[in-house]
Tab-separated table of N, CA, C and O in Angstrom:
chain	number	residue	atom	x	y	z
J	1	UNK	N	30.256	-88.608	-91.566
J	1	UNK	CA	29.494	-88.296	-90.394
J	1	UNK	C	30.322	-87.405	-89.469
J	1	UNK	O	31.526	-87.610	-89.316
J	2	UNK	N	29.784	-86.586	-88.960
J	2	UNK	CA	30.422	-85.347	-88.137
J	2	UNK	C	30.443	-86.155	-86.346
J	2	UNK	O	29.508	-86.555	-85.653
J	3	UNK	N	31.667	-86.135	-86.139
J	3	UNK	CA	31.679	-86.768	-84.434
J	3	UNK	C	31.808	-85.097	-83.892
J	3	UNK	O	31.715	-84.009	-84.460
J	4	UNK	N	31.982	-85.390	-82.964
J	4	UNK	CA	32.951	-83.893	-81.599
J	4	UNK	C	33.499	-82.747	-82.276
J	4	UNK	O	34.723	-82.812	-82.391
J	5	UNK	N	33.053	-81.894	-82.677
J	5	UNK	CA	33.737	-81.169	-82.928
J	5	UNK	C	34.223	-79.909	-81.795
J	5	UNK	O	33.409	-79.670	-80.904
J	6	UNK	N	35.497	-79.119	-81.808
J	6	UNK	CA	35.397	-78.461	-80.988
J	6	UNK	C	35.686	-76.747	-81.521
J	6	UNK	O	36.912	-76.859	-81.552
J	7	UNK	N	35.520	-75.741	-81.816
J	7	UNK	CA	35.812	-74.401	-82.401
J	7	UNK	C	36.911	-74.067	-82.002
J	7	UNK	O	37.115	-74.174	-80.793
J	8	UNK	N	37.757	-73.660	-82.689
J	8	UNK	CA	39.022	-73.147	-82.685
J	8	UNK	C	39.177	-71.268	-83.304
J	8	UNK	O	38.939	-70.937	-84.465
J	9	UNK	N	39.547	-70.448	-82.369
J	9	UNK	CA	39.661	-68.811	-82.610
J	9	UNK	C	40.931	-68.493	-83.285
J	9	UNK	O	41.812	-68.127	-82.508
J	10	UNK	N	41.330	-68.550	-84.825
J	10	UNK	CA	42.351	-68.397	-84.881
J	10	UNK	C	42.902	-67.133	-85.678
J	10	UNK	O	42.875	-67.246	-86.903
J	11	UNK	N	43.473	-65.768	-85.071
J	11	UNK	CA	43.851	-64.729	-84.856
J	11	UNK	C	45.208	-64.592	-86.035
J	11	UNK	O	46.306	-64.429	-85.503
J	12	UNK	N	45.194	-64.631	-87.126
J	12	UNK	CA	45.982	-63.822	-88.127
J	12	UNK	C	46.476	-62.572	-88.481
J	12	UNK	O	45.833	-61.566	-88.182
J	13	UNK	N	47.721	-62.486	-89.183
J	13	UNK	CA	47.811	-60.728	-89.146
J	13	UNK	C	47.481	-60.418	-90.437
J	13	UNK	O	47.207	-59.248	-90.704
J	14	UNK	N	47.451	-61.572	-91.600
J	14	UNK	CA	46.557	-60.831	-92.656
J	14	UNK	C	45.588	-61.511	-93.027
J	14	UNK	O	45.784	-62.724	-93.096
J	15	UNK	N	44.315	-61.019	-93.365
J	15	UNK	CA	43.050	-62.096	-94.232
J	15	UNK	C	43.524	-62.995	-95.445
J	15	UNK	O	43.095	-64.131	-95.648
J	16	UNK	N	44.758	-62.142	-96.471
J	16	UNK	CA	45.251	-63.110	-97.109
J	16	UNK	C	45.333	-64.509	-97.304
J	16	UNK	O	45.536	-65.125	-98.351
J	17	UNK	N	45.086	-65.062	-95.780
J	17	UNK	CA	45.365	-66.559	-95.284
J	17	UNK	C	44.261	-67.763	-95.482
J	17	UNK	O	44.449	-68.966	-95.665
J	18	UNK	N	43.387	-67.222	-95.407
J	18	UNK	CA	41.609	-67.539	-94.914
J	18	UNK	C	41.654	-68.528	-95.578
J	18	UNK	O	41.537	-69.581	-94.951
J	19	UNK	N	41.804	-68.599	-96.820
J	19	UNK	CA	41.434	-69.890	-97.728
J	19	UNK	C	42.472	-71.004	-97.395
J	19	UNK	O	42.254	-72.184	-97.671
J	20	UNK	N	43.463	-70.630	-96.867
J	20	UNK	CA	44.459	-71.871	-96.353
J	20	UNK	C	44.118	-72.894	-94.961
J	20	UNK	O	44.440	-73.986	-94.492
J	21	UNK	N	43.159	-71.613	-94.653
J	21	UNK	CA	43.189	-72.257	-93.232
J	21	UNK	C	41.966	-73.520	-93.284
J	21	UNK	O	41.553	-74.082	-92.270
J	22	UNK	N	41.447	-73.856	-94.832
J	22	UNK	CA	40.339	-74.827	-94.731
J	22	UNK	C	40.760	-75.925	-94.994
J	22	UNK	O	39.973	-76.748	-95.461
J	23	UNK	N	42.150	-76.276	-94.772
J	23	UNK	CA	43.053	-77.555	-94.750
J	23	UNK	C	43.099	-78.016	-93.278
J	23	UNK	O	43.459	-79.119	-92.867
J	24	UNK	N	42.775	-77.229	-92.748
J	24	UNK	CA	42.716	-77.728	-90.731
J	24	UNK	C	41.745	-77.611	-90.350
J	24	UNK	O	41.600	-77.611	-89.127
J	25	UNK	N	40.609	-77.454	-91.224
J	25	UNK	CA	39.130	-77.505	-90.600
J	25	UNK	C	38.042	-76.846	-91.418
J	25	UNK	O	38.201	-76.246	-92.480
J	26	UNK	N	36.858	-77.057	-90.732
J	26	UNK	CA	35.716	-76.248	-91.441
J	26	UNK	C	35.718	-74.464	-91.006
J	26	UNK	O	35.686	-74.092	-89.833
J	27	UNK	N	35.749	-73.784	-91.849
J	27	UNK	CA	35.741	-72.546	-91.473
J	27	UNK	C	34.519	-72.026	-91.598
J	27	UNK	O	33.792	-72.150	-92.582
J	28	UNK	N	34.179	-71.189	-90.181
J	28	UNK	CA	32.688	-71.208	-89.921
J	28	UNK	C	32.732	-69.890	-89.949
J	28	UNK	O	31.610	-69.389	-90.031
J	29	UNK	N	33.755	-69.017	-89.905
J	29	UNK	CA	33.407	-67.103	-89.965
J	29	UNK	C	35.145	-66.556	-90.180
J	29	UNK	O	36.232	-66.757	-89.637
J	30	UNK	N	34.552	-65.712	-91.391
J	30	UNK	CA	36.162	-65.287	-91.047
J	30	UNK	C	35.602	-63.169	-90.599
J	30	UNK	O	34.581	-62.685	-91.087
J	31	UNK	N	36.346	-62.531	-89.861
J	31	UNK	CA	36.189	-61.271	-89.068
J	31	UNK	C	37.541	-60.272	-90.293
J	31	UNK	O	38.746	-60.524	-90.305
J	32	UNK	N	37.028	-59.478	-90.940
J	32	UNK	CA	37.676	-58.800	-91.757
J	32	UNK	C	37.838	-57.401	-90.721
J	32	UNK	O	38.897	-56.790	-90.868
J	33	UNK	N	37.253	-57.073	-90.100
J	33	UNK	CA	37.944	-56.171	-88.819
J	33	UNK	C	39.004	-56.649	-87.748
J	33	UNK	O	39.954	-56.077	-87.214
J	34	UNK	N	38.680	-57.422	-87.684
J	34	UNK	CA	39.521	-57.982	-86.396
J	34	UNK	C	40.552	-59.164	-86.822
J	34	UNK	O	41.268	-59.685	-85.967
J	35	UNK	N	40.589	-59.542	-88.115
J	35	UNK	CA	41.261	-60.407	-88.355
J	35	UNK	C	41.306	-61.337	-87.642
J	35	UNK	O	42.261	-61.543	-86.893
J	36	UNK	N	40.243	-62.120	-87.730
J	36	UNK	CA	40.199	-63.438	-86.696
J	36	UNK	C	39.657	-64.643	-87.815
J	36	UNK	O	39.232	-64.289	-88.914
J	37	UNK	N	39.715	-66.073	-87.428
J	37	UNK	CA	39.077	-67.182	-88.409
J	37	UNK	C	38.231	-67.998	-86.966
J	37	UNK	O	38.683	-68.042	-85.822
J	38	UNK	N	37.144	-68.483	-87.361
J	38	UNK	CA	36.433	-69.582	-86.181
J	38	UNK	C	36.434	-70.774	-86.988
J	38	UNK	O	35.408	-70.929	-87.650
J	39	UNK	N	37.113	-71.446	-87.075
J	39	UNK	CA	37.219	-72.999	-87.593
J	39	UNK	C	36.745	-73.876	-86.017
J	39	UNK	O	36.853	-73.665	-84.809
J	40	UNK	N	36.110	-75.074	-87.033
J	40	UNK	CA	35.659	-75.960	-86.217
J	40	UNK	C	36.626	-77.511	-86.695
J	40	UNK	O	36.873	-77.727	-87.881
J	41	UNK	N	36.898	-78.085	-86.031
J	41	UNK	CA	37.738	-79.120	-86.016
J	41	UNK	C	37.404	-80.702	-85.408
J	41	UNK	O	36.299	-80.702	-84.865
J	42	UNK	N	37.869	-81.625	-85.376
J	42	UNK	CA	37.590	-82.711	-84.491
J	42	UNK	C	38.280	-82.906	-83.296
J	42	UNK	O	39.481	-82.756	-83.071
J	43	UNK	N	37.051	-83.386	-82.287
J	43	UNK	CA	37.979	-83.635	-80.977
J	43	UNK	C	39.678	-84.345	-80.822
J	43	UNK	O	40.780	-84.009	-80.389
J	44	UNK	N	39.155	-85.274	-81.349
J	44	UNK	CA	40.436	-86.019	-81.186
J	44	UNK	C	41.650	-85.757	-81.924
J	44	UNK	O	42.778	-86.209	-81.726
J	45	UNK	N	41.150	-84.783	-82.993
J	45	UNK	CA	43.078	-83.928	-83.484
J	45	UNK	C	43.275	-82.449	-83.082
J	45	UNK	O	43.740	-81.511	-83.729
J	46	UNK	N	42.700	-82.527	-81.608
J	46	UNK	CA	42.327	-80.886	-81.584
J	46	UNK	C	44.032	-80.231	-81.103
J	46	UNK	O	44.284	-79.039	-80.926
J	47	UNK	N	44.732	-81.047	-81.009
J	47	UNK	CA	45.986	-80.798	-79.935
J	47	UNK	C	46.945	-80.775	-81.801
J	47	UNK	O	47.416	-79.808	-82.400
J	48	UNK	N	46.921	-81.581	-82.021
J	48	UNK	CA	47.988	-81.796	-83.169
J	48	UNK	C	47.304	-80.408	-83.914
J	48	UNK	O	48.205	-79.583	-84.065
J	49	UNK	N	46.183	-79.970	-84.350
J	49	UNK	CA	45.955	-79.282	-85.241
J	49	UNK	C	46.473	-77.747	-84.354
J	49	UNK	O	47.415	-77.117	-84.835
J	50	UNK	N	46.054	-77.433	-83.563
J	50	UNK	CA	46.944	-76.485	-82.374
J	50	UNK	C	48.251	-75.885	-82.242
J	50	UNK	O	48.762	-74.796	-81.981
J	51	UNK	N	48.715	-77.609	-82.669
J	51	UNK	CA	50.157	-77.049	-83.012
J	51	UNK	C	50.816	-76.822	-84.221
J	51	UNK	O	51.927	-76.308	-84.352
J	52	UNK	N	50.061	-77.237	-85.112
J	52	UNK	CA	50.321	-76.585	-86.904
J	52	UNK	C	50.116	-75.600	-86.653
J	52	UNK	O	51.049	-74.821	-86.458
J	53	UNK	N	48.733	-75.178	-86.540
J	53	UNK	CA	48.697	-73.357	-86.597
J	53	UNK	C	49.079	-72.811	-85.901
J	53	UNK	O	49.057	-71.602	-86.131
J	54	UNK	N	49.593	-73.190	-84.796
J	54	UNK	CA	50.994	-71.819	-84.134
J	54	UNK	C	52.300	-71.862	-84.832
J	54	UNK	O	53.078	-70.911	-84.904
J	55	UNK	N	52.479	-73.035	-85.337
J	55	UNK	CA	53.747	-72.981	-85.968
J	55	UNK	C	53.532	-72.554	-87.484
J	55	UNK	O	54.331	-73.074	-88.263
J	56	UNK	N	52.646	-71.747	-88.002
J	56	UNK	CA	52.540	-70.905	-89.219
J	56	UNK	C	52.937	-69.820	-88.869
J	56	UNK	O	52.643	-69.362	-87.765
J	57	UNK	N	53.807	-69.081	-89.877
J	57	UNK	CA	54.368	-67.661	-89.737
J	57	UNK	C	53.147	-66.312	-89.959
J	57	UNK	O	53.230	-65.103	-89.740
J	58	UNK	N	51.972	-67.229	-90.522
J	58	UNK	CA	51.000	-65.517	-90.595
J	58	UNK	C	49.960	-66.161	-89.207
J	58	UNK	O	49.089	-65.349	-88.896
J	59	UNK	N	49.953	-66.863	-88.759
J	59	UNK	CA	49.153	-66.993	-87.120
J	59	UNK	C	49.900	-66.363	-85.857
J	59	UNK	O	51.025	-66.539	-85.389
J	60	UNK	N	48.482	-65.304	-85.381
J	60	UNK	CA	49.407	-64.711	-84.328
J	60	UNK	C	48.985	-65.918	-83.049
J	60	UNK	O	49.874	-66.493	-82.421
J	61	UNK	N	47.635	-66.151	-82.821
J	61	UNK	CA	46.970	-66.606	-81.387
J	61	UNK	C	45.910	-67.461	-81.913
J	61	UNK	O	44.952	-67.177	-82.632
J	62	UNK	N	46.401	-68.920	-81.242
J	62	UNK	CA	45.139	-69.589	-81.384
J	62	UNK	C	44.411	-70.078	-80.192
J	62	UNK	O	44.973	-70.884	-79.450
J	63	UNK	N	43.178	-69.653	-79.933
J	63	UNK	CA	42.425	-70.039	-78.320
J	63	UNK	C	41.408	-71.112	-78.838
J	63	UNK	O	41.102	-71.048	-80.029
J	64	UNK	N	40.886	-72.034	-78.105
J	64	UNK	CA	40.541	-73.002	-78.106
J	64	UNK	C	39.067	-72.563	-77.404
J	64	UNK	O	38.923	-71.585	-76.670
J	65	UNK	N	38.086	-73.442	-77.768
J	65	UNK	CA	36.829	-72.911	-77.078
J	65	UNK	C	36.512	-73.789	-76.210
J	65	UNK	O	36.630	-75.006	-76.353
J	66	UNK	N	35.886	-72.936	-74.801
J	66	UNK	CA	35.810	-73.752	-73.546
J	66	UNK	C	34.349	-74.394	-73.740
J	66	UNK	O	33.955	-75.414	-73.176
J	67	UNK	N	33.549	-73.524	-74.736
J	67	UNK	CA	31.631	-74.337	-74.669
J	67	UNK	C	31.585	-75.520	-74.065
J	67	UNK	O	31.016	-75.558	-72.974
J	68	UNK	N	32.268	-76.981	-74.721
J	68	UNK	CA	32.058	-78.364	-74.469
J	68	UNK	C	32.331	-78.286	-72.748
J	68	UNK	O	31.362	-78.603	-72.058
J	69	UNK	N	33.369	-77.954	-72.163
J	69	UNK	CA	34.013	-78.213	-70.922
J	69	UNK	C	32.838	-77.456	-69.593
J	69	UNK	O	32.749	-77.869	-68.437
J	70	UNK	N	32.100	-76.355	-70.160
J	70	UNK	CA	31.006	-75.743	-69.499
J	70	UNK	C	29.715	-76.352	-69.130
J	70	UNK	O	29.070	-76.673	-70.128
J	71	UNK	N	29.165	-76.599	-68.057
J	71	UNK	CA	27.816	-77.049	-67.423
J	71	UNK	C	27.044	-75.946	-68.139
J	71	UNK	O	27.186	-74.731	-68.277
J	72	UNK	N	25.997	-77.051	-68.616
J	72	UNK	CA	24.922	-75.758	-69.496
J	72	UNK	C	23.340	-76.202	-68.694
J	72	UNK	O	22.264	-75.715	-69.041
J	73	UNK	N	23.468	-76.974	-67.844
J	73	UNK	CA	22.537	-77.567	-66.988
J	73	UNK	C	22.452	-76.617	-65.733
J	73	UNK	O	23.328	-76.666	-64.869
J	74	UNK	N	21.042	-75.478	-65.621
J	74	UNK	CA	21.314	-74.702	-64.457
J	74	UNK	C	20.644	-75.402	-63.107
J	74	UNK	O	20.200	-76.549	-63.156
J	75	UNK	N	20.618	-74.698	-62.047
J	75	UNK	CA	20.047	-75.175	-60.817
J	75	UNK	C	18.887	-74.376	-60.554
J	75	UNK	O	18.360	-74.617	-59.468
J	76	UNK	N	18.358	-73.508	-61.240
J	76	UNK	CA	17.102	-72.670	-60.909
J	76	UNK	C	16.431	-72.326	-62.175
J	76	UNK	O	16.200	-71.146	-62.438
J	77	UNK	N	16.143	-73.160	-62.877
J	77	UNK	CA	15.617	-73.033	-64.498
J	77	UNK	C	14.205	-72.388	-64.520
J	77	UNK	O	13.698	-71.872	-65.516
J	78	UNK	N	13.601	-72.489	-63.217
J	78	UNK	CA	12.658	-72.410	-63.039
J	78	UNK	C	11.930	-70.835	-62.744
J	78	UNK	O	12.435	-70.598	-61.647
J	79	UNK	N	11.261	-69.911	-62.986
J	79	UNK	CA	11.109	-68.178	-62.613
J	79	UNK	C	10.476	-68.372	-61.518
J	79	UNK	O	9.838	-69.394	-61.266
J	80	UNK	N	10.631	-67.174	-60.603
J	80	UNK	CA	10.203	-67.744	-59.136
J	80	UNK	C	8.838	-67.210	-59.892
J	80	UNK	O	8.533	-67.068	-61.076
J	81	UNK	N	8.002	-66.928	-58.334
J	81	UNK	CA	6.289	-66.933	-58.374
J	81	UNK	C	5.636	-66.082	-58.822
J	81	UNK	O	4.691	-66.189	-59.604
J	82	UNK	N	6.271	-64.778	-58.172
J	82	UNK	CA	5.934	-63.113	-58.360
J	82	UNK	C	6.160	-63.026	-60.197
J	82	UNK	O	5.206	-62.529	-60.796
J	83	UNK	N	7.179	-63.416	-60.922
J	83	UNK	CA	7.336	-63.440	-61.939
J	83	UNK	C	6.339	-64.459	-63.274
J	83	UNK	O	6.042	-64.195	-64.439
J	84	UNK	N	6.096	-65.528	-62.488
J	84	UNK	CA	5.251	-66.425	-63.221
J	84	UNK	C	3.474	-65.802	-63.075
J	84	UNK	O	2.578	-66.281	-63.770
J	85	UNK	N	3.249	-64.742	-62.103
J	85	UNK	CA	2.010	-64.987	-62.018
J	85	UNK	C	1.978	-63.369	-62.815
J	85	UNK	O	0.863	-63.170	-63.297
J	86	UNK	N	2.770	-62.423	-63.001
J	86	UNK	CA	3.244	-61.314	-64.083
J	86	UNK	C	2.823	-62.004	-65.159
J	86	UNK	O	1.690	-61.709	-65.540
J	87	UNK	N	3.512	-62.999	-65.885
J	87	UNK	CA	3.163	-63.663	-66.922
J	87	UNK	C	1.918	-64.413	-66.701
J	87	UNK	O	1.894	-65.113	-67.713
J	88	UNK	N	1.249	-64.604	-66.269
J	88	UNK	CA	-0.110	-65.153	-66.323
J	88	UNK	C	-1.346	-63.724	-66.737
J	88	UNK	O	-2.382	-63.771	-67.400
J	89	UNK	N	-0.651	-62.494	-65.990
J	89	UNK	CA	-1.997	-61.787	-65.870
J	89	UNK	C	-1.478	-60.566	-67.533
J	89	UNK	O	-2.012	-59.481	-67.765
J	90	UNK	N	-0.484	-61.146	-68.298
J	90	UNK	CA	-0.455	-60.424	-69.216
J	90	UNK	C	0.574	-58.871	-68.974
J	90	UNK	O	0.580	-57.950	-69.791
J	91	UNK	N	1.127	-58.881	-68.086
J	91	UNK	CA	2.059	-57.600	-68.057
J	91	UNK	C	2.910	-57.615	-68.854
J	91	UNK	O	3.701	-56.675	-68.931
């Protein structure tokens, strides 16, 4: 069963690596331009796994994703009037 997971950006200098990196997680995209990996991981080894892959010699940068820590709940969800009554008359 899948708990918390959180995405991890992790920035290599060669693609060579890609298939190694599915020992520290699920790998969800690897970027053959930009040389980047998006692995997804579990909350609760997100710190220990962090520090394996900086301490690999082909990892340049690993950033951590802020999504979970972000309010996705807005305060005006709502379209004001002028806009709702646009959408009523078909514009």
């Amino acid at each position: 069963m899948i708990g918390n997971r959180i995405g991890l950006a992790v920035w290599l200098h060669s693609l060579k690596y890609v298939r190694q990196m599915r020992k520290y997680g699920n790998v969800h995209y690897a970027s053959k331009r930009m040389k980047y990996v998006v692995l997804y991981c579990d909350e609760s080894t997100i710190d220990d796994t962090i520090e394996r892959l900086e301490s690999l010699h082909y990892v340049k940068l690993v950033s951590k994703s802020m999504r979970p820590y972000l309010k996705t709940e807005f305060q005006n969800a709502r379209p004001d009037k002028a806009k709702e009554y646009d959408y009523k008359m078909g514009i």
